[in-house]
PDB file of C-alpha atoms in Angstrom:
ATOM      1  CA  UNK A   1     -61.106 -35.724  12.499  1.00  0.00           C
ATOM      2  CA  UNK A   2     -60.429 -38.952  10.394  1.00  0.00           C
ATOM      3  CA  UNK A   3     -59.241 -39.086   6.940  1.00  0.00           C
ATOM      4  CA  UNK A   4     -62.849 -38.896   4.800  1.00  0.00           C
ATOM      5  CA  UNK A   5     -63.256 -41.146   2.141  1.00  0.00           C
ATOM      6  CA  UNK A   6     -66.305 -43.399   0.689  1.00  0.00           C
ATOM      7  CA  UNK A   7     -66.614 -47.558   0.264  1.00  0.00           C
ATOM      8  CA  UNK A   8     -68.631 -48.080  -2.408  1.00  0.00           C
ATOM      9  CA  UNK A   9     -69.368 -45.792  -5.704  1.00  0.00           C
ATOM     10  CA  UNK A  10     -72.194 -46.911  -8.108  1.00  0.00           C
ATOM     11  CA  UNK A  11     -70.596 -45.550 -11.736  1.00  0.00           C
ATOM     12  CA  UNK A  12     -73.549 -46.685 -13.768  1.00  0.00           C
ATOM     13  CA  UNK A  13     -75.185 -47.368 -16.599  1.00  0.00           C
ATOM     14  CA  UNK A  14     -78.063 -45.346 -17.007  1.00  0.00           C
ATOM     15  CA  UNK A  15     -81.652 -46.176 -17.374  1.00  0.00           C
ATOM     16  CA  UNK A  16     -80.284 -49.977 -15.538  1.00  0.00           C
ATOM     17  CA  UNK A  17     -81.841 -50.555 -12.559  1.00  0.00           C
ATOM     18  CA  UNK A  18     -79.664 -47.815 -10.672  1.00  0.00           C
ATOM     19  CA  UNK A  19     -82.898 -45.701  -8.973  1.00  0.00           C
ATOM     20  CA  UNK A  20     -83.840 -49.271  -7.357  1.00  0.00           C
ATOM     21  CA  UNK A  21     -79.983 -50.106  -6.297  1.00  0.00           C
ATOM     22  CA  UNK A  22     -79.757 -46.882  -4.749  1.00  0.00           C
ATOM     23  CA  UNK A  23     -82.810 -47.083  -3.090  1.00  0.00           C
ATOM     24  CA  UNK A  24     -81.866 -50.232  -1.468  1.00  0.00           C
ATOM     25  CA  UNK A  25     -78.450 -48.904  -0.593  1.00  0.00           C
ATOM     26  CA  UNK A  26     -80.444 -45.791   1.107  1.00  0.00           C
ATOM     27  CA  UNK A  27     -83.028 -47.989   3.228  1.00  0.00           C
ATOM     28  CA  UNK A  28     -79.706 -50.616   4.814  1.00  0.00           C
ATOM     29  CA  UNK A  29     -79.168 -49.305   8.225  1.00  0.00           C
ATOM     30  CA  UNK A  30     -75.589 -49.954   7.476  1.00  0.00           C
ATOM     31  CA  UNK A  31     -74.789 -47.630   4.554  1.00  0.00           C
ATOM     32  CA  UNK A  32     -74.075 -43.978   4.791  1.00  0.00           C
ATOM     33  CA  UNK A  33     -75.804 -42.895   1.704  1.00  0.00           C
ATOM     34  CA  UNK A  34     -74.756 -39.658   0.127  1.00  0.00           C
ATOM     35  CA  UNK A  35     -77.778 -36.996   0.900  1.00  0.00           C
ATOM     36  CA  UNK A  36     -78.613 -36.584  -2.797  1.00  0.00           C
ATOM     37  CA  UNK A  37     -78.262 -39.346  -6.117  1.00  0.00           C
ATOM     38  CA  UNK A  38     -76.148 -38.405  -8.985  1.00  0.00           C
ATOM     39  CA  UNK A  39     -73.582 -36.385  -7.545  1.00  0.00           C
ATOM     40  CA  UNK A  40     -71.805 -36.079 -10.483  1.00  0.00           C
ATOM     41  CA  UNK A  41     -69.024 -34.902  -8.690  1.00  0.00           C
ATOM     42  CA  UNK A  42     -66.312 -36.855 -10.332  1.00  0.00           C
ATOM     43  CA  UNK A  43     -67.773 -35.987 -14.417  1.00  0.00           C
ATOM     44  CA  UNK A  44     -65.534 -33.488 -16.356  1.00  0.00           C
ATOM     45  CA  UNK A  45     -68.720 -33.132 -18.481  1.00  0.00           C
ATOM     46  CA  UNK A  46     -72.354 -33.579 -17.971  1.00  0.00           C
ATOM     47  CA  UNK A  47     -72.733 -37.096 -19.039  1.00  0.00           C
ATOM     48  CA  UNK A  48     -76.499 -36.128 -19.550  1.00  0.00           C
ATOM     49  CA  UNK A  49     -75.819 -33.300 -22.097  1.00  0.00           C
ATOM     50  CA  UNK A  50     -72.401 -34.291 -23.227  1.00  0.00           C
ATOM     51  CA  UNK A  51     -71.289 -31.027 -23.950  1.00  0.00           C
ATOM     52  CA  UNK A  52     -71.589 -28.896 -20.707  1.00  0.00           C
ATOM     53  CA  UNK A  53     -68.514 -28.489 -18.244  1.00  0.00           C
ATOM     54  CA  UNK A  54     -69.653 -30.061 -14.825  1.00  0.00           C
ATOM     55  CA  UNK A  55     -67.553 -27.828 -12.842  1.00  0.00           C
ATOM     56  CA  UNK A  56     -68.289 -30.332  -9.035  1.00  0.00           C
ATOM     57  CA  UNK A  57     -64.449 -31.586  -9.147  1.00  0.00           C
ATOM     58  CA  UNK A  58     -62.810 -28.293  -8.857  1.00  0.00           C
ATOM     59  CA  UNK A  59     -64.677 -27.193  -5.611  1.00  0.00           C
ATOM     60  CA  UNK A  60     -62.634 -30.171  -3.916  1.00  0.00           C
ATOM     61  CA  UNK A  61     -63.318 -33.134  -1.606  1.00  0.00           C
ATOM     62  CA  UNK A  62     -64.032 -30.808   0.800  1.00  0.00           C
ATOM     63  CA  UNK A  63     -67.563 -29.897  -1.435  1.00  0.00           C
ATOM     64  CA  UNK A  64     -67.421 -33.800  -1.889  1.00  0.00           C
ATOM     65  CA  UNK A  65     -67.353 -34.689   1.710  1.00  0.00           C
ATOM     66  CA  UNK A  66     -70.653 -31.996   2.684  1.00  0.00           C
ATOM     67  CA  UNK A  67     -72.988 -34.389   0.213  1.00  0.00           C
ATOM     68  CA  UNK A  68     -72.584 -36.658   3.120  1.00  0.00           C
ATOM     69  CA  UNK A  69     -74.414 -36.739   6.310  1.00  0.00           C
ATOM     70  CA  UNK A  70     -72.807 -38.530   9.561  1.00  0.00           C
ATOM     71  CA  UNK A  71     -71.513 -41.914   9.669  1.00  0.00           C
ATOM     72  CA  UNK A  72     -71.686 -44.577  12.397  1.00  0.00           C
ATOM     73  CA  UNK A  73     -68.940 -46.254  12.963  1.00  0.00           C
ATOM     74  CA  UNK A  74     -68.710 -49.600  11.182  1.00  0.00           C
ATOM     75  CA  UNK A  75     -71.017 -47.579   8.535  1.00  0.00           C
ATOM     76  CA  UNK A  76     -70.435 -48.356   4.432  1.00  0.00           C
ATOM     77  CA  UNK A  77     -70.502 -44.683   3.016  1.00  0.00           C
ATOM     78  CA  UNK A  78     -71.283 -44.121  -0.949  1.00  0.00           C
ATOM     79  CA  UNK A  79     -73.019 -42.844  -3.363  1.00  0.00           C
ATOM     80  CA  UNK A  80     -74.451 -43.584  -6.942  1.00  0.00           C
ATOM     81  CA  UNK A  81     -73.895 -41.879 -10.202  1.00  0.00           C
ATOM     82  CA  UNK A  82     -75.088 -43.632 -13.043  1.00  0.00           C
ATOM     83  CA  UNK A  83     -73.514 -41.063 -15.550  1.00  0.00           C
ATOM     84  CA  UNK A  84     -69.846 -42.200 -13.710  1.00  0.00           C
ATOM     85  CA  UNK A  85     -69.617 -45.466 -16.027  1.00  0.00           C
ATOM     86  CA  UNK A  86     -69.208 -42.807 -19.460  1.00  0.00           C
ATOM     87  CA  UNK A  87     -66.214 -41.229 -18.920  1.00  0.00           C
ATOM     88  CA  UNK A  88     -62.593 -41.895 -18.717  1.00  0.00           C
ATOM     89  CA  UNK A  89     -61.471 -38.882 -16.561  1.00  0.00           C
ATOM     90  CA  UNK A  90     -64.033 -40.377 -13.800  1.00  0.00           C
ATOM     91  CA  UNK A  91     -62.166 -43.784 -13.326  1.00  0.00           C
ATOM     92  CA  UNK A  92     -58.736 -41.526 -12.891  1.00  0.00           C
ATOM     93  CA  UNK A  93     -60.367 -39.092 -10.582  1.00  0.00           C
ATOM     94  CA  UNK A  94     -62.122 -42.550  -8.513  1.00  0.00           C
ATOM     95  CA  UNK A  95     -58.880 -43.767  -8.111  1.00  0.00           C
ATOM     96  CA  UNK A  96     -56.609 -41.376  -7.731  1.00  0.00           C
ATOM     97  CA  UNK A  97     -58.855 -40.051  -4.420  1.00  0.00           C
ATOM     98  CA  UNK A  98     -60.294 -43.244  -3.546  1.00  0.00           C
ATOM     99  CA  UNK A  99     -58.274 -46.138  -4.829  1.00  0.00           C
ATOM    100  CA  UNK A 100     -59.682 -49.335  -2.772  1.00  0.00           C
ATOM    101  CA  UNK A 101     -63.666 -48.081  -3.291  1.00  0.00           C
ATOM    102  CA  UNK A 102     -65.536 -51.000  -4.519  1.00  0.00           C
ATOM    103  CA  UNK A 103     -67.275 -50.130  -7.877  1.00  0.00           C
ATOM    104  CA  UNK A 104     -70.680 -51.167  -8.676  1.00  0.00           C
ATOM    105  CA  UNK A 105     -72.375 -51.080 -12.001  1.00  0.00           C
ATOM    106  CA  UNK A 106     -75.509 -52.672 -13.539  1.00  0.00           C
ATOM    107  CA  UNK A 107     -75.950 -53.139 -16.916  1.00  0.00           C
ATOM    108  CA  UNK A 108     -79.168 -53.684 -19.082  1.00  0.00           C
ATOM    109  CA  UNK A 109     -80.024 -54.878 -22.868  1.00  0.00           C
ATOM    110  CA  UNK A 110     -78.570 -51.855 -24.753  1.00  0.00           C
ATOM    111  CA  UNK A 111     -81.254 -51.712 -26.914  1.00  0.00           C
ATOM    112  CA  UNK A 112     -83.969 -52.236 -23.787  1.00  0.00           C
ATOM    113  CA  UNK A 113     -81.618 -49.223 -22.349  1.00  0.00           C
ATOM    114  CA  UNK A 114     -81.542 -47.050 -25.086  1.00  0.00           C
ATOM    115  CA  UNK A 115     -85.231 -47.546 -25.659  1.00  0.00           C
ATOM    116  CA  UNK A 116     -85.833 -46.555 -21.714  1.00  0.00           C
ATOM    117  CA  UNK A 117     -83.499 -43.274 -22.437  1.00  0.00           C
ATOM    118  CA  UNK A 118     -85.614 -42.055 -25.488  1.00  0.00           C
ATOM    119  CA  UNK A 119     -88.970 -42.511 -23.337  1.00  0.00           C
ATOM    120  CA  UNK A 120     -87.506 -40.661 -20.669  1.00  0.00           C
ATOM    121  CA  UNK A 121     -86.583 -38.222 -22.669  1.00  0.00           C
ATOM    122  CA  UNK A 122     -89.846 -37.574 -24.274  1.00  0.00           C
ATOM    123  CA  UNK A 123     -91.392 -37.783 -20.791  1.00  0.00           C
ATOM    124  CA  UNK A 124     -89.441 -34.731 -19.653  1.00  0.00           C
ATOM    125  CA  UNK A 125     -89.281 -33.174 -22.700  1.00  0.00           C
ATOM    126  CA  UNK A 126     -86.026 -33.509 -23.687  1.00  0.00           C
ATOM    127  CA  UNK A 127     -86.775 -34.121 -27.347  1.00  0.00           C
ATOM    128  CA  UNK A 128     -90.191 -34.230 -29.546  1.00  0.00           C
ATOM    129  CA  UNK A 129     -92.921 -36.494 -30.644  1.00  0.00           C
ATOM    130  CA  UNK A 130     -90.296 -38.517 -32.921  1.00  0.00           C
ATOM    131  CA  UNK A 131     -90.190 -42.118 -33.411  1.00  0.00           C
ATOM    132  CA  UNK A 132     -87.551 -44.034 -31.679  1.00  0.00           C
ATOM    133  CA  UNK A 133     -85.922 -45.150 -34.724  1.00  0.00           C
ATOM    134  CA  UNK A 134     -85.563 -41.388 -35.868  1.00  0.00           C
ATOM    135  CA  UNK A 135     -84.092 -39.830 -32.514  1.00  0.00           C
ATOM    136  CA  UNK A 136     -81.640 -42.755 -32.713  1.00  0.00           C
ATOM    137  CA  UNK A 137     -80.384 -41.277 -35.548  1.00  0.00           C
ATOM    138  CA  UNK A 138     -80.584 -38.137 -33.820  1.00  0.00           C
ATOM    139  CA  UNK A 139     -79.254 -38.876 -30.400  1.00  0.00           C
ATOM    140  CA  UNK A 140     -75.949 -40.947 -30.812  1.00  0.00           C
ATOM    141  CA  UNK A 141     -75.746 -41.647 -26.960  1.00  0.00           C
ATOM    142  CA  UNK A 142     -78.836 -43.248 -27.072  1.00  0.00           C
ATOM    143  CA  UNK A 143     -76.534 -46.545 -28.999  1.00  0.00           C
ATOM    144  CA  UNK A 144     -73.183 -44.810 -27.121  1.00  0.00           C
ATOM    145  CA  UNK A 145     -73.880 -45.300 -23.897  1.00  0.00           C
ATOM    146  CA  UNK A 146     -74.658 -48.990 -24.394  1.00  0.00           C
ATOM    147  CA  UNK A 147     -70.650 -50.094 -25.399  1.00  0.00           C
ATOM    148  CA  UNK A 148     -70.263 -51.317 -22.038  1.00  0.00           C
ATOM    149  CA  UNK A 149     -66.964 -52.673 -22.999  1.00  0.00           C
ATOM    150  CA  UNK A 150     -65.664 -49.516 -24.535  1.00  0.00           C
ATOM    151  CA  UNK A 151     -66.939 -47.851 -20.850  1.00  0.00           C
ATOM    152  CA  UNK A 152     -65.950 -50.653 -18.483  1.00  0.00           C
ATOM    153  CA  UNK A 153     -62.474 -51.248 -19.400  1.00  0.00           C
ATOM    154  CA  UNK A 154     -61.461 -47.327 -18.313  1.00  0.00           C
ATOM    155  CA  UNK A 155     -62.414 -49.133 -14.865  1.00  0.00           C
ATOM    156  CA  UNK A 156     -60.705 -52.544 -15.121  1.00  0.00           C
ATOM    157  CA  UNK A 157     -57.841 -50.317 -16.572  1.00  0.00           C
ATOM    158  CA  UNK A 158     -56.998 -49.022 -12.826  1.00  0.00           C
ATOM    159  CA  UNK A 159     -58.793 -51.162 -10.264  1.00  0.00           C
ATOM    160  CA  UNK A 160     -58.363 -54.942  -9.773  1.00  0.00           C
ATOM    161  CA  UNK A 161     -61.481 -57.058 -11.381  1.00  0.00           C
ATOM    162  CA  UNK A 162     -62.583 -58.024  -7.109  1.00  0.00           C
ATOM    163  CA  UNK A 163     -63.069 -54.241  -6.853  1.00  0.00           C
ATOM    164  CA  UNK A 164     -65.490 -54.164  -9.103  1.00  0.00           C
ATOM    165  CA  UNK A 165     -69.285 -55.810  -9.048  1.00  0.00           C
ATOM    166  CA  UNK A 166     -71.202 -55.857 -12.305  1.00  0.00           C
ATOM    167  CA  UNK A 167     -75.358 -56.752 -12.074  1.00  0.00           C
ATOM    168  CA  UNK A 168     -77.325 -57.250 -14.825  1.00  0.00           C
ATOM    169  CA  UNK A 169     -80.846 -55.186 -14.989  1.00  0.00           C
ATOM    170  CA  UNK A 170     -82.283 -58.655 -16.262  1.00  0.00           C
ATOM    171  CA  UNK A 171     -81.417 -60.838 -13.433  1.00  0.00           C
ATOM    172  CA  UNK A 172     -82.544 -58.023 -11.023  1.00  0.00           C
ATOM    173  CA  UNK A 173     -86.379 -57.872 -12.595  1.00  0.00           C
ATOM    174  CA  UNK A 174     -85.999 -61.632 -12.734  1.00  0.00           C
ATOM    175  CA  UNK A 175     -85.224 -62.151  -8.581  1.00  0.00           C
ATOM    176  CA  UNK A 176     -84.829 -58.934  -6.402  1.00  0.00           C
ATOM    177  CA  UNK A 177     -84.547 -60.890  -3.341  1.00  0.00           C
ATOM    178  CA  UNK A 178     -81.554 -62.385  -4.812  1.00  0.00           C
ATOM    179  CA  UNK A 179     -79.954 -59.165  -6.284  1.00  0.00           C
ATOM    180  CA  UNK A 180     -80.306 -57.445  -2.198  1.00  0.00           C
TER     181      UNK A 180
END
């Protein structure tokens, strides 16, 4: 049996074009998708809640390699997990088990982003009938989670820049044929 590792690891950002990446990724007859999106295998928290252990890591790459299915040879195996871009211990983990995996992440407005979180969260519940302006004051990740800088450089920290492929939300909406 050959050594099992992955090619390609979407880290993020939320709420940024990732469900439509992923889905594209999914339908190439080239790429090994993982079975399920969001893995969150790498997080030392959930990146969702902030505050709750994510416990996936410590079960191994063994429990990491079973959220694949076959691949073909010449396949491109990965998997996407928006929540990936948010914490430091996530870049370490990526590269200390998979050090050449190319790295993609797309970015949108932070505002248009956090705006996009807070409806999401309403739609499932998450948080009540407030105004947006009010559960930004409530909910600091809403404005968090859009310091892409703060987030990015854990990455350009440990892997070189060609490693690493950054799309914009924006210029996706604006031309998917060119973004596939």
């Amino acid at each position: 049996m050959s050594e099992f590792s992955v090619d390609f690891i979407g880290i993020g950002a939320e709420k940024a074009a990732t469900d439509w990446i992923a889905a594209c990724l999914r339908e190439h007859p080239e790429v090994c998708f993982a079975k399920r999106k969001e893995l969150a295998f790498f997080c030392e928290y959930d990146q969702h809640l902030l505050n709750a252990r994510c416990r996936r890591y410590e079960r191994g790459l063994s429990w990491y390699r079973a959220q694949f299915g076959p691949c073909h040879d010449g396949g491109v195996r990965g998997e996407y997990t928006p929540t990936y871009l948010y914490g430091w211990e996530v870049a370490e983990r990526i590269h200390r088990d998979f050090p050449a995996v190319k790295l993609i992440v797309s970015l949108r407005d932070p505002v248009r982003r956090a705006f996009s979180q807070y409806l999401h969260d309403k739609s499932i519940g998450l948080i009540r009938q407030i105004s947006f302006e009010r559960a930004l004051d409530q909910h600091l990740s809403y404005l968090e989670k859009g310091k892409y800088f703060k987030y990015l450089s854990y990455y350009f920290d440990l892997f070189p820049a060609e490693q690493i492929l950054v799309l914009l939300a924006e210029d996706i909406r604006a031309n998917r044929p060119a973004a596939v």
